[in-house]
mmCIF file of C-alpha atoms in Angstrom:
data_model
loop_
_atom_site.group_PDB
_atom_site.id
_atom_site.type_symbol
_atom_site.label_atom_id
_atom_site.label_comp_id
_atom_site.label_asym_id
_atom_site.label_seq_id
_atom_site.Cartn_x
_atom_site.Cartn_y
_atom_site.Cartn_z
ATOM 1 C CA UNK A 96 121.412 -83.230 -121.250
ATOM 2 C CA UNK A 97 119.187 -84.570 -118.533
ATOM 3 C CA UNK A 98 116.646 -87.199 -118.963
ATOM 4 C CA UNK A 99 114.396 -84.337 -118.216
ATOM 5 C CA UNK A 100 115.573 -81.835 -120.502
ATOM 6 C CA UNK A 101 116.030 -84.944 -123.168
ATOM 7 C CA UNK A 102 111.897 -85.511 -122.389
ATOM 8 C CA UNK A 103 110.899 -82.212 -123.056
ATOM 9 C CA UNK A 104 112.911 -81.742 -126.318
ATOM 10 C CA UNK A 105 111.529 -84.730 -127.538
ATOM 11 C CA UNK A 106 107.747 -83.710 -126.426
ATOM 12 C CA UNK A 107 108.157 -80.284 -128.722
ATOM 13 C CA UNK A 108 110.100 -82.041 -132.029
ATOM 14 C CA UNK A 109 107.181 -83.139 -134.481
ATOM 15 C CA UNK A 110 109.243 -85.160 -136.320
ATOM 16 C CA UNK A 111 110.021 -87.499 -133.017
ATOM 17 C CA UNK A 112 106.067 -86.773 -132.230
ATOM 18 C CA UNK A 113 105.619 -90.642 -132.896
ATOM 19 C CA UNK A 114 107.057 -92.971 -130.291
ATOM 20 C CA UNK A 115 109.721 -95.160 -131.677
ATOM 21 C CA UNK A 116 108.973 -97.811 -128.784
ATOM 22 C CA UNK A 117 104.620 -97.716 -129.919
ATOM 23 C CA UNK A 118 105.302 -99.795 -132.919
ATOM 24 C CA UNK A 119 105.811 -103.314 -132.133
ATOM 25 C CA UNK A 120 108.878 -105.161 -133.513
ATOM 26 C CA UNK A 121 108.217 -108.104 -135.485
ATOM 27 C CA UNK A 122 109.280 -110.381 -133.143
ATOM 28 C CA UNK A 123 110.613 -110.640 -129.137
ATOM 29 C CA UNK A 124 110.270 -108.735 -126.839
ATOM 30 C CA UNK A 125 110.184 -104.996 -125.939
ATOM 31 C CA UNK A 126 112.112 -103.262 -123.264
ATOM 32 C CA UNK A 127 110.280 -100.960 -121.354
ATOM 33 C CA UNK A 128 113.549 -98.847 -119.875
ATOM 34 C CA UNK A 129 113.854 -95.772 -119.668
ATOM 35 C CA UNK A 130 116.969 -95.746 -122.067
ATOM 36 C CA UNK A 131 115.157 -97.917 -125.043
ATOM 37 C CA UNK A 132 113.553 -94.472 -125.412
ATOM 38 C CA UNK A 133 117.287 -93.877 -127.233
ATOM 39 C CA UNK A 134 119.404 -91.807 -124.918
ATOM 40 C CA UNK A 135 122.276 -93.031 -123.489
ATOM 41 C CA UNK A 136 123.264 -94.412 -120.054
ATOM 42 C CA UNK A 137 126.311 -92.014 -119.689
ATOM 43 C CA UNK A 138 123.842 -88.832 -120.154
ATOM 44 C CA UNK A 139 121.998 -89.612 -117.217
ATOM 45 C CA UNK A 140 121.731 -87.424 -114.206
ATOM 46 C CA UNK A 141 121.942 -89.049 -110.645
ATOM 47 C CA UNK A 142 119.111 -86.544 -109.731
ATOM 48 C CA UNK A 143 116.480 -85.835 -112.357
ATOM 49 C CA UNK A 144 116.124 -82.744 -110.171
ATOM 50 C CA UNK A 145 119.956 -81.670 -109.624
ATOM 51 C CA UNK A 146 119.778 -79.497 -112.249
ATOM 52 C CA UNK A 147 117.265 -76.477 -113.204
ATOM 53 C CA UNK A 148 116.828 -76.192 -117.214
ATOM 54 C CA UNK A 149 114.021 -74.099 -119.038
ATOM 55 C CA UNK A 150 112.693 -74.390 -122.194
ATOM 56 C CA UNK A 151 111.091 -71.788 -123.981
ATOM 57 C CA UNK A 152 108.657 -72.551 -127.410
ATOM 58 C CA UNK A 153 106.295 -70.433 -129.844
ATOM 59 C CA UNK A 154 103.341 -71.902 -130.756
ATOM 60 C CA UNK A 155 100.507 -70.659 -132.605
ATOM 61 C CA UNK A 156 98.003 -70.717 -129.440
ATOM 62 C CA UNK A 157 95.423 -69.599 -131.728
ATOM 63 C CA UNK A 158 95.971 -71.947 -135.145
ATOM 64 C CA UNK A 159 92.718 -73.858 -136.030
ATOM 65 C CA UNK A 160 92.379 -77.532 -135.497
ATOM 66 C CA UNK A 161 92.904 -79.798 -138.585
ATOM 67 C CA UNK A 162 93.093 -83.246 -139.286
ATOM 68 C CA UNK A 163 96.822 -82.816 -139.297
ATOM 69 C CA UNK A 164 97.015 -81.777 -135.888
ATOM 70 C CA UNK A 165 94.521 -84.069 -134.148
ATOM 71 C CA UNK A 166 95.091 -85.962 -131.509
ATOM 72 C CA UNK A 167 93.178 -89.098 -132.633
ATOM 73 C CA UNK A 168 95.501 -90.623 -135.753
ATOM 74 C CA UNK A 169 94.242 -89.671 -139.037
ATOM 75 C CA UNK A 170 94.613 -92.286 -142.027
ATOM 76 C CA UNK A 171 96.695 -89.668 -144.182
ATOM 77 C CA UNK A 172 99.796 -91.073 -145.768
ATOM 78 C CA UNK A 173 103.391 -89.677 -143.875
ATOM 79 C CA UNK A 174 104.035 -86.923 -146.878
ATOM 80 C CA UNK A 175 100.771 -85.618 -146.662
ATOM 81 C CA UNK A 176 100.590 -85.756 -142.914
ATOM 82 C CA UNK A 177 104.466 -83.943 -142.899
ATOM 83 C CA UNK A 178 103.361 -80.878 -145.413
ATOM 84 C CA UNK A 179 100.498 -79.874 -143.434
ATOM 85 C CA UNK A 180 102.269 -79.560 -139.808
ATOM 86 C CA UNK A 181 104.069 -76.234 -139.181
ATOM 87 C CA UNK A 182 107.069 -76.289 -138.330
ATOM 88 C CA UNK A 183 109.072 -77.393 -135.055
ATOM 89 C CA UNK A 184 109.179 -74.541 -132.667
ATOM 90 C CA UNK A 185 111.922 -72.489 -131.855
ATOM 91 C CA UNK A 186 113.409 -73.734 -128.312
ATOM 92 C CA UNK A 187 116.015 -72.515 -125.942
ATOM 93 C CA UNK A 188 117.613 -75.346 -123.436
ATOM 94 C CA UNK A 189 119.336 -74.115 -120.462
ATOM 95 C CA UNK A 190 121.399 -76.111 -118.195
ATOM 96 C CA UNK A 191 121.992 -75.277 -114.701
ATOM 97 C CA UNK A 192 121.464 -71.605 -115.840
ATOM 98 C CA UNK A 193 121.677 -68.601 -113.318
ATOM 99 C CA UNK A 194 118.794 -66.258 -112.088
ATOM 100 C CA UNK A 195 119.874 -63.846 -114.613
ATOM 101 C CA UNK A 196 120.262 -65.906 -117.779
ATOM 102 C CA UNK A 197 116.738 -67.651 -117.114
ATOM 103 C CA UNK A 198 115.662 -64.290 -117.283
ATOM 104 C CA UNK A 199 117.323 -62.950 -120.335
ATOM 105 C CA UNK A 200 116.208 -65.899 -122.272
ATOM 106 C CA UNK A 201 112.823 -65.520 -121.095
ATOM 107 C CA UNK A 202 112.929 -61.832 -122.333
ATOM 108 C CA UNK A 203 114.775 -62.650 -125.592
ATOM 109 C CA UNK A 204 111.767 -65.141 -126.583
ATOM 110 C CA UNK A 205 109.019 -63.391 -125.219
ATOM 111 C CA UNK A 206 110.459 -60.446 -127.665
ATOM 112 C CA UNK A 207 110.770 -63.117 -130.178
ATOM 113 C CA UNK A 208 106.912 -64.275 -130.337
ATOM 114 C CA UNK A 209 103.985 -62.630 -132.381
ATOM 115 C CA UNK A 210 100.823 -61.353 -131.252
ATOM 116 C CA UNK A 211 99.029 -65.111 -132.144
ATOM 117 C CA UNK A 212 101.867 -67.171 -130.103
ATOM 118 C CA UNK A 213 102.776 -67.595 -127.021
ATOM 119 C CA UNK A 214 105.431 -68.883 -123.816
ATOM 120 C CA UNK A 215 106.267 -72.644 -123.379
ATOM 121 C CA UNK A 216 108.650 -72.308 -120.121
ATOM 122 C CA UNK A 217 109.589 -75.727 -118.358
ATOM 123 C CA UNK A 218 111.285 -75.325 -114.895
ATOM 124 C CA UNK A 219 112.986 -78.490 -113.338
ATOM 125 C CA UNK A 220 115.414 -77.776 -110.699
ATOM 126 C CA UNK A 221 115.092 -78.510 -106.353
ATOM 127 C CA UNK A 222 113.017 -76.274 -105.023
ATOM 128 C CA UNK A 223 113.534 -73.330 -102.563
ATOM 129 C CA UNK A 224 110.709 -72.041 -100.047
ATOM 130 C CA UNK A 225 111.440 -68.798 -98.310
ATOM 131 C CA UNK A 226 109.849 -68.398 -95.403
ATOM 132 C CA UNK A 227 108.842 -64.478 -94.596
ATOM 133 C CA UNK A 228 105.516 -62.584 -93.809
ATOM 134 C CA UNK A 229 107.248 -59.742 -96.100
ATOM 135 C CA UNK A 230 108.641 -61.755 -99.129
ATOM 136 C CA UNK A 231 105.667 -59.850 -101.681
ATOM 137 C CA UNK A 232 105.723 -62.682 -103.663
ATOM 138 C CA UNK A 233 109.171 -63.830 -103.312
ATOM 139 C CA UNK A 234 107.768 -67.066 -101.702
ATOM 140 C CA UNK A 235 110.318 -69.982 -103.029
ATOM 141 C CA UNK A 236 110.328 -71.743 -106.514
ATOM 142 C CA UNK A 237 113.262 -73.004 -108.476
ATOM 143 C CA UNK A 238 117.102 -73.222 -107.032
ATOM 144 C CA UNK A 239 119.471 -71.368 -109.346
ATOM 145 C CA UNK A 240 122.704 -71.815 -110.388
ATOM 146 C CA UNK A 241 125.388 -69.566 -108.204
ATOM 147 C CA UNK A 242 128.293 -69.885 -110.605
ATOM 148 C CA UNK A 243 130.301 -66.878 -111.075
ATOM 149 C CA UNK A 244 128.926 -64.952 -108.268
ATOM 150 C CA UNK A 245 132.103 -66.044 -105.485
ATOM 151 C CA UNK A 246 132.298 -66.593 -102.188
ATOM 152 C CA UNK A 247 128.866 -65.505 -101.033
ATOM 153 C CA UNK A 248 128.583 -62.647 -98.174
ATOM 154 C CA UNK A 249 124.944 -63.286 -97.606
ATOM 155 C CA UNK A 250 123.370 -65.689 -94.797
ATOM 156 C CA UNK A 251 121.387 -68.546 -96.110
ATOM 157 C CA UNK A 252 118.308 -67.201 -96.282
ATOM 158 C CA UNK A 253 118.918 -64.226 -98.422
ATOM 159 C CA UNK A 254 121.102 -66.302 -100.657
ATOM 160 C CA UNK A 255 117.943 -68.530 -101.422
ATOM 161 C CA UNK A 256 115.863 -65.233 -101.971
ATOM 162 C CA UNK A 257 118.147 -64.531 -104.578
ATOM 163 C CA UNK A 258 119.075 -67.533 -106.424
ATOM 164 C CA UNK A 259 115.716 -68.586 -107.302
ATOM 165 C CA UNK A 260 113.402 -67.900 -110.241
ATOM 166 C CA UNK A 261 110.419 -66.827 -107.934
ATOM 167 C CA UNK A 262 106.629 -66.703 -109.178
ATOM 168 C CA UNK A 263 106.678 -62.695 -108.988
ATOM 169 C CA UNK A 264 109.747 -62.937 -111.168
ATOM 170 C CA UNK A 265 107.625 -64.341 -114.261
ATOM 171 C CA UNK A 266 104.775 -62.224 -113.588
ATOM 172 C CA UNK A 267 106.210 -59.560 -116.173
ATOM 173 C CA UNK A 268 105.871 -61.837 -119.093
ATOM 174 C CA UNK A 269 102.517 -62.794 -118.706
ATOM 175 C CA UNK A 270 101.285 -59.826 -120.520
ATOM 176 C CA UNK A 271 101.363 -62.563 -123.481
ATOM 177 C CA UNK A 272 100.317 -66.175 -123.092
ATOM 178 C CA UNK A 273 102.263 -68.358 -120.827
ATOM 179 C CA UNK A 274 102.008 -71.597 -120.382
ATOM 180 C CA UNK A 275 103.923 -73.228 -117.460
ATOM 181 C CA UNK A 276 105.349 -76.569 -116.592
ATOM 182 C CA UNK A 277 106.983 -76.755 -113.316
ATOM 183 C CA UNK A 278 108.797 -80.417 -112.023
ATOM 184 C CA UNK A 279 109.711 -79.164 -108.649
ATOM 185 C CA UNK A 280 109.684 -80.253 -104.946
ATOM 186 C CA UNK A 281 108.014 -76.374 -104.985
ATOM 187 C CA UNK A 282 105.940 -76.173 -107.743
ATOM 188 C CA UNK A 283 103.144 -75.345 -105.561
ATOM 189 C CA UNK A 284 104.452 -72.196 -105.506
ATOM 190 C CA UNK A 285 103.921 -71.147 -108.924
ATOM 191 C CA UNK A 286 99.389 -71.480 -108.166
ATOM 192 C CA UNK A 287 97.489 -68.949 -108.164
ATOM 193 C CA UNK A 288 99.853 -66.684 -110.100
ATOM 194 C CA UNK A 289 98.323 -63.242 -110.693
ATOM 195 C CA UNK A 290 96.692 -62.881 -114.427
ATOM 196 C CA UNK A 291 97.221 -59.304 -114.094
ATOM 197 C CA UNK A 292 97.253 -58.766 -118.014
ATOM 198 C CA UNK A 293 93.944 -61.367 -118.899
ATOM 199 C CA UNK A 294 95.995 -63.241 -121.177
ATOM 200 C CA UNK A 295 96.131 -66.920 -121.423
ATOM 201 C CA UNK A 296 97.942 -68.706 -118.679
ATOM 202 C CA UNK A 297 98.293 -71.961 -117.626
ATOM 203 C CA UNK A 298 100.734 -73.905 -115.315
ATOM 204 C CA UNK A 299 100.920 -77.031 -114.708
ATOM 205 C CA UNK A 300 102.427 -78.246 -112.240
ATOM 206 C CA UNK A 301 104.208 -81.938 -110.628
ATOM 207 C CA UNK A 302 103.587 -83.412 -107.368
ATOM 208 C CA UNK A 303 105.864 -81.828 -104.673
ATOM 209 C CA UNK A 304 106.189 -85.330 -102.788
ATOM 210 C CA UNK A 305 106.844 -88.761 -104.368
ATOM 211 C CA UNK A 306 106.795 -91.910 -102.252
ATOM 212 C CA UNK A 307 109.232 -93.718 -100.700
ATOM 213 C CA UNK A 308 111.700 -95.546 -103.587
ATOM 214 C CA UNK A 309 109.700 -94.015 -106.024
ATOM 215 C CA UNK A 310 111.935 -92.193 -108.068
ATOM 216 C CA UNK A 311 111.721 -88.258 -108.824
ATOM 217 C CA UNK A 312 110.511 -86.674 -112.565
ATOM 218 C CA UNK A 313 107.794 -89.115 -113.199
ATOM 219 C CA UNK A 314 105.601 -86.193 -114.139
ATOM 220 C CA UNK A 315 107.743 -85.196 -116.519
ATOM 221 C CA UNK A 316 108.134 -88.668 -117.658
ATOM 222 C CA UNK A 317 104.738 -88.802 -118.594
ATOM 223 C CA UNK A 318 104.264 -86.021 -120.460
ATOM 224 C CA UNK A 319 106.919 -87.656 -122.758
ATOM 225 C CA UNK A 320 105.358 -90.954 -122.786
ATOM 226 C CA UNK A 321 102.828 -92.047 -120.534
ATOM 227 C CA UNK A 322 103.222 -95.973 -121.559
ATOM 228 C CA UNK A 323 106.902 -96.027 -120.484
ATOM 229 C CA UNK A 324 106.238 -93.852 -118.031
ATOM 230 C CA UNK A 325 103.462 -96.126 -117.001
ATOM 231 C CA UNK A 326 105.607 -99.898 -117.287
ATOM 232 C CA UNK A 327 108.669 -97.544 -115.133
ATOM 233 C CA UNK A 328 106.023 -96.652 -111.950
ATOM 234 C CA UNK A 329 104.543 -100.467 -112.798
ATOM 235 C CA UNK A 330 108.060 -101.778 -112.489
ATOM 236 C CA UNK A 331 107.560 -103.668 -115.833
ATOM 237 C CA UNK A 332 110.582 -104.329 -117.192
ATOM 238 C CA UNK A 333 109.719 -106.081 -120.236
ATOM 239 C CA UNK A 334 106.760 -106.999 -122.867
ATOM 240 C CA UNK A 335 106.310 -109.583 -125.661
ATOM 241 C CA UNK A 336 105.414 -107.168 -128.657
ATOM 242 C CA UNK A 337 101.756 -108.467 -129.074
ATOM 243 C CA UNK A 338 101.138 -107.207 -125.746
ATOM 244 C CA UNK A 339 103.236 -104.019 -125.889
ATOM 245 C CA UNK A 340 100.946 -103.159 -129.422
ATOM 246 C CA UNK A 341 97.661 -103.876 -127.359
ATOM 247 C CA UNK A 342 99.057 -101.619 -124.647
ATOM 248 C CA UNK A 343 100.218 -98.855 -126.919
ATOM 249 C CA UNK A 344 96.327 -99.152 -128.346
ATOM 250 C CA UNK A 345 94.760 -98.725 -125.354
ATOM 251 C CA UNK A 346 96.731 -95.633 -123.819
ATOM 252 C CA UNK A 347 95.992 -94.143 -127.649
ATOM 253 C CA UNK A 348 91.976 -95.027 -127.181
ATOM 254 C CA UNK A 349 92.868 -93.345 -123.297
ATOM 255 C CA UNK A 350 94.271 -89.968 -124.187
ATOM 256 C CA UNK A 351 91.775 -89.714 -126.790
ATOM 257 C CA UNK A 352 89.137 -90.223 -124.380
ATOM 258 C CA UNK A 353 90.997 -87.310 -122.552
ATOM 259 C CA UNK A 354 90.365 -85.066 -125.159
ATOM 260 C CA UNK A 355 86.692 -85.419 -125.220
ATOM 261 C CA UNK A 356 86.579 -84.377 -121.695
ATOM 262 C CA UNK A 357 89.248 -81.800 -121.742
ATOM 263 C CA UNK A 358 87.709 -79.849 -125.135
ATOM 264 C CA UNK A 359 84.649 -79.312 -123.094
ATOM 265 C CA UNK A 360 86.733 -76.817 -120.542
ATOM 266 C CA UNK A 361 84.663 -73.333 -120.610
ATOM 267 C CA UNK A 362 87.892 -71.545 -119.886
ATOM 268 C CA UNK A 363 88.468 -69.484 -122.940
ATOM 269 C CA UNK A 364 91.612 -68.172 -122.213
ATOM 270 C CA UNK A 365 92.769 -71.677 -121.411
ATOM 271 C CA UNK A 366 91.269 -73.234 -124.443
ATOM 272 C CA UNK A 367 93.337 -71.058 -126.787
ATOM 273 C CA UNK A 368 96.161 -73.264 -125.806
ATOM 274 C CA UNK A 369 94.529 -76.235 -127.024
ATOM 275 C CA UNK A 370 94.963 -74.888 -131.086
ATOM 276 C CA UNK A 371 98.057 -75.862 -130.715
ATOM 277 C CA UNK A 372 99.192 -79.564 -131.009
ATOM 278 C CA UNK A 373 101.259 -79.441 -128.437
ATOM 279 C CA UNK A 374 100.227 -77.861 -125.882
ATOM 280 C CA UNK A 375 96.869 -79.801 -126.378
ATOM 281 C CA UNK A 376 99.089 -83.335 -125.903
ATOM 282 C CA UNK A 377 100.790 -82.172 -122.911
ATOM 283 C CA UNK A 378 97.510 -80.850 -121.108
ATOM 284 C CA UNK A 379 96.298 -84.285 -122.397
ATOM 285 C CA UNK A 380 99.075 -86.586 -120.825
ATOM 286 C CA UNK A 381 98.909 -84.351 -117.436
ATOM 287 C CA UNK A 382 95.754 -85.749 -117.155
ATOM 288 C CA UNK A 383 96.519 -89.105 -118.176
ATOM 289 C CA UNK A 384 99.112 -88.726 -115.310
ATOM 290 C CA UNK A 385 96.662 -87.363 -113.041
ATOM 291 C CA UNK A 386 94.503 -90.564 -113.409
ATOM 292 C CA UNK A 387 97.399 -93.159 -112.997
ATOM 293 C CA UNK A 388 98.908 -92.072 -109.699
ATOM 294 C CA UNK A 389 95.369 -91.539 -108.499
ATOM 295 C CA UNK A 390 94.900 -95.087 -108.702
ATOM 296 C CA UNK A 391 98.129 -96.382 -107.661
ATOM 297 C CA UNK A 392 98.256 -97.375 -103.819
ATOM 298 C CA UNK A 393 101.147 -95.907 -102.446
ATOM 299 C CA UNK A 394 100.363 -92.261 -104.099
ATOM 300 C CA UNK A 395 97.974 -91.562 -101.703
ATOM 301 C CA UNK A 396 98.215 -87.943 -100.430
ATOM 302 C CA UNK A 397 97.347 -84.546 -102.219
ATOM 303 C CA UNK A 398 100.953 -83.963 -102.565
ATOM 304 C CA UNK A 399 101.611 -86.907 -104.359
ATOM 305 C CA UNK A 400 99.701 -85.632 -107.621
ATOM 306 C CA UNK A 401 100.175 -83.198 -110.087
ATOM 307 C CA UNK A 402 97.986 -79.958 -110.097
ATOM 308 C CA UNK A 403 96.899 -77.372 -112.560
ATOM 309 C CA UNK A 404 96.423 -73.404 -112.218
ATOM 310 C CA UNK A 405 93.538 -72.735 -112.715
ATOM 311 C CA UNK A 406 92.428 -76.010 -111.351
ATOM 312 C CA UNK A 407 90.239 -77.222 -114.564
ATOM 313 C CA UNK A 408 90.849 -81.164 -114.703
ATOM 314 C CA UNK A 409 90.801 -82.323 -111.348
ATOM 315 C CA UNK A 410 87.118 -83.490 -111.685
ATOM 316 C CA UNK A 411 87.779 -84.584 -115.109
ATOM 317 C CA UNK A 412 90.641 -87.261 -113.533
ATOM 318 C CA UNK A 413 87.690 -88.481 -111.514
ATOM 319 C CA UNK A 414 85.705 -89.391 -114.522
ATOM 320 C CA UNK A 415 84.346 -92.877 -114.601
ATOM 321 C CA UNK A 416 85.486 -93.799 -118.277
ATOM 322 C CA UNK A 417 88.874 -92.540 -117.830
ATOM 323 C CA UNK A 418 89.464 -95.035 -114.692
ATOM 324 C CA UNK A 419 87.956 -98.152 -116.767
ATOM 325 C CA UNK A 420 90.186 -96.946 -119.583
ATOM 326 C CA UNK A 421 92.786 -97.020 -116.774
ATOM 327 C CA UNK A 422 91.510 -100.363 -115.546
ATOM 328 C CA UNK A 423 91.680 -102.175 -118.735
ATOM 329 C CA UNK A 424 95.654 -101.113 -118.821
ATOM 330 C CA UNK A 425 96.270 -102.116 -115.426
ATOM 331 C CA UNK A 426 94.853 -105.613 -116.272
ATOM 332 C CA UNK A 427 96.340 -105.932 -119.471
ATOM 333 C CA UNK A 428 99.785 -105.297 -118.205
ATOM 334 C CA UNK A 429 99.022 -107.933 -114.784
ATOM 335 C CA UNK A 430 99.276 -104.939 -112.242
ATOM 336 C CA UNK A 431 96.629 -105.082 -110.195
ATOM 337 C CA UNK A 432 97.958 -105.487 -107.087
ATOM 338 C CA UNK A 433 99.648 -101.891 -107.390
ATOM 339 C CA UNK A 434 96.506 -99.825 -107.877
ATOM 340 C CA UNK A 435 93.081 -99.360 -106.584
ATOM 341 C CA UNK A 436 90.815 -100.128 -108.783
ATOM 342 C CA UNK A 437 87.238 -98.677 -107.760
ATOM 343 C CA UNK A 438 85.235 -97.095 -110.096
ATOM 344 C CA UNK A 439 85.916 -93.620 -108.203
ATOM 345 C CA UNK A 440 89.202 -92.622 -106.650
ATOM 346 C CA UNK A 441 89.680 -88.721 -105.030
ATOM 347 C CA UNK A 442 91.698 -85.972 -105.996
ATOM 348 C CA UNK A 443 93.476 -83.629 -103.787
ATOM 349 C CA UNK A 444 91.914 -79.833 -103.551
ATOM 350 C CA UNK A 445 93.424 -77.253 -105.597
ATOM 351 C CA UNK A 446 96.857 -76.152 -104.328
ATOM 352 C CA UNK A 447 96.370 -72.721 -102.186
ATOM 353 C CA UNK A 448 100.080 -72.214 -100.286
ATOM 354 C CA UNK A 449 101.164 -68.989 -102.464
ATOM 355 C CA UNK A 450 101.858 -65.971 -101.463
ATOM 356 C CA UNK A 451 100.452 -64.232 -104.523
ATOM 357 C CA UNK A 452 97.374 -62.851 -104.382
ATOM 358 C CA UNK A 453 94.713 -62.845 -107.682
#
């Protein structure tokens, strides 16, 4: 596994659902790197990026809130709590997979899902832009495996055409709800994809730039856990455990202040996602993300920050309560000098380089 791959696993198991790093110890101090989060140094990848993996859930994108499956904490005991959540979804990890095998996986659990569920697909791989006036769609996305195929025959460009997972190529399986997450130095590519089947869709999708010595996946870093992910871009290293509890408070008090703003999204189509628990986290933490690197001072450009297609929460990352929510972390934690800390800050326009048309 990948730290990536490891992240996103973790994000769609309810039984790991509760950070084992947001209770505080008794005593001491907490360590706020990456591998406290309990996967080993060996597993790590040099490149968060080398590698492209997918993976594919079924949720029920139309279940009814409950108590169970609210994002504010409910005071239910653990048994109750555990007998009311459905089960973990089914989920299929690939590692470095080809063109091909992406797509016969993608087939196998689109086949798989009922009329009520729908696609979780999670690209992470380098990116590849083809340039052409005549690609039809074939504009660039995800680098592909090449094992197997041999010495290739082709010229560079055409080789890149055809080892990628392109945004046409996933157009065929949005005739049921899809719901994208793309960590990609092109994941602009993947905007604007057609709806040609008005079903739910919804990618989201990371920044295709990160600053200098800042390091690559953060994105998907916070979807898995925006505090660590938060004390990693911070460079906070460590936190006595009355702090770290405060902390893990106030991000819980943030995302739920999230939620108010993102459950008032007119999107229909979109909002179907948020029945289920997870999806409804994930859309929560992209914002969460969203907000953070909009404050800090060396994220400053448009390609810097994550996006979202459609384009729903860019206004809601300007919201004034989120950034005092994001404010009272930032001072809590003794970071000030990283971020900006006006009551405003500015979001980048909706990505528009795609080759797609709507």
């Amino acid at each position: 596994l990948t730290l990536d791959m490891y992240y996103v696993l973790q994000m769609l198991e309810r039984e790991s659902s509760v950070n084992p790093m947001g209770a505080a110890p008794s005593e001491g101090a907490v360590s706020a790197e990456p591998s406290a989060t309990g996967i080993s140094e060996s597993v790590r990848s040099p490149d968060m990026l080398e590698s492209a993996s997918s993976a594919v859930q079924e949720p029920n994108a139309d279940a009814t809130r409950s108590d169970s499956t609210e994002i504010k904490p409910k005071e239910k005991t653990e048994d109750t709590d555990r007998a009311t959540r459905r089960p973990n979804p089914h989920k299929y990890v690939l590692y470095q997979p080809t063109v091909s095998q992406v797509l016969v996986y993608l087939a196998n659990a689109f086949r798989e899902i009922g009329d009520q569920g729908c696609v979780l697909l999670y690209l992470s791989s380098d990116g590849s832009r083809i340039d052409s006036e005549t690609s039809h769609g074939y504009i660039g996305g995800i680098a592909t495996s090449r094992r197997g195929q041999g010495d290739s025959t082709h010229d560079r460009t055409t080789d890149l055409l055809i080892n990628t997972v392109h945004p046409a190529d996933l157009v065929p399986f949005t005739r049921k709800p899809l719901f994208l997450i793309v960590e990609s130095s092109c994941s602009s590519t993947y905007s604007n994809m057609p709806n040609l089947f008005n079903q739910p869709m919804l990618a989201l999708l990371s920044p295709t730039m990160y600053p200098i010595h800042m390091n690559s996946g953060i994105y998907t870093f916070f979807l898995h856990s925006p505090l660590v992910a938060f004390c990693a871009l911070s460079q906070i290293t460590t936190m006595d455990a009355i702090r770290w509890a405060h902390v893990d408070r106030l991000f819980g008090e943030f995302e739920d202040c999230v939620w108010e703003f993102v459950s008032q999204v007119s999107d229909t189509r979109v909002r179907r996602f948020f029945g289920d628990d997870f999806l409804r986290q994930i859309v929560v933490r992209h914002v969460v993300c969203c907000v953070v690197l909009g404050m800090h001072r060396e994220f400053t450009r448009k390609e810097h920050l994550p996006q979202a297609s459609p384009e729903l929460f860019a206004q809601i990352a300007e919201e004034a309560e989120l950034i005092r929510k994001a404010r009272a972390i930032i001072d809590e934690c003794g970071v000030a000098e990283m971020y900006r800390l006006e009551e405003s800050i500015g979001s980048p326009a909706p990505v528009t380089d795609t080759g797609l048309s709507t």
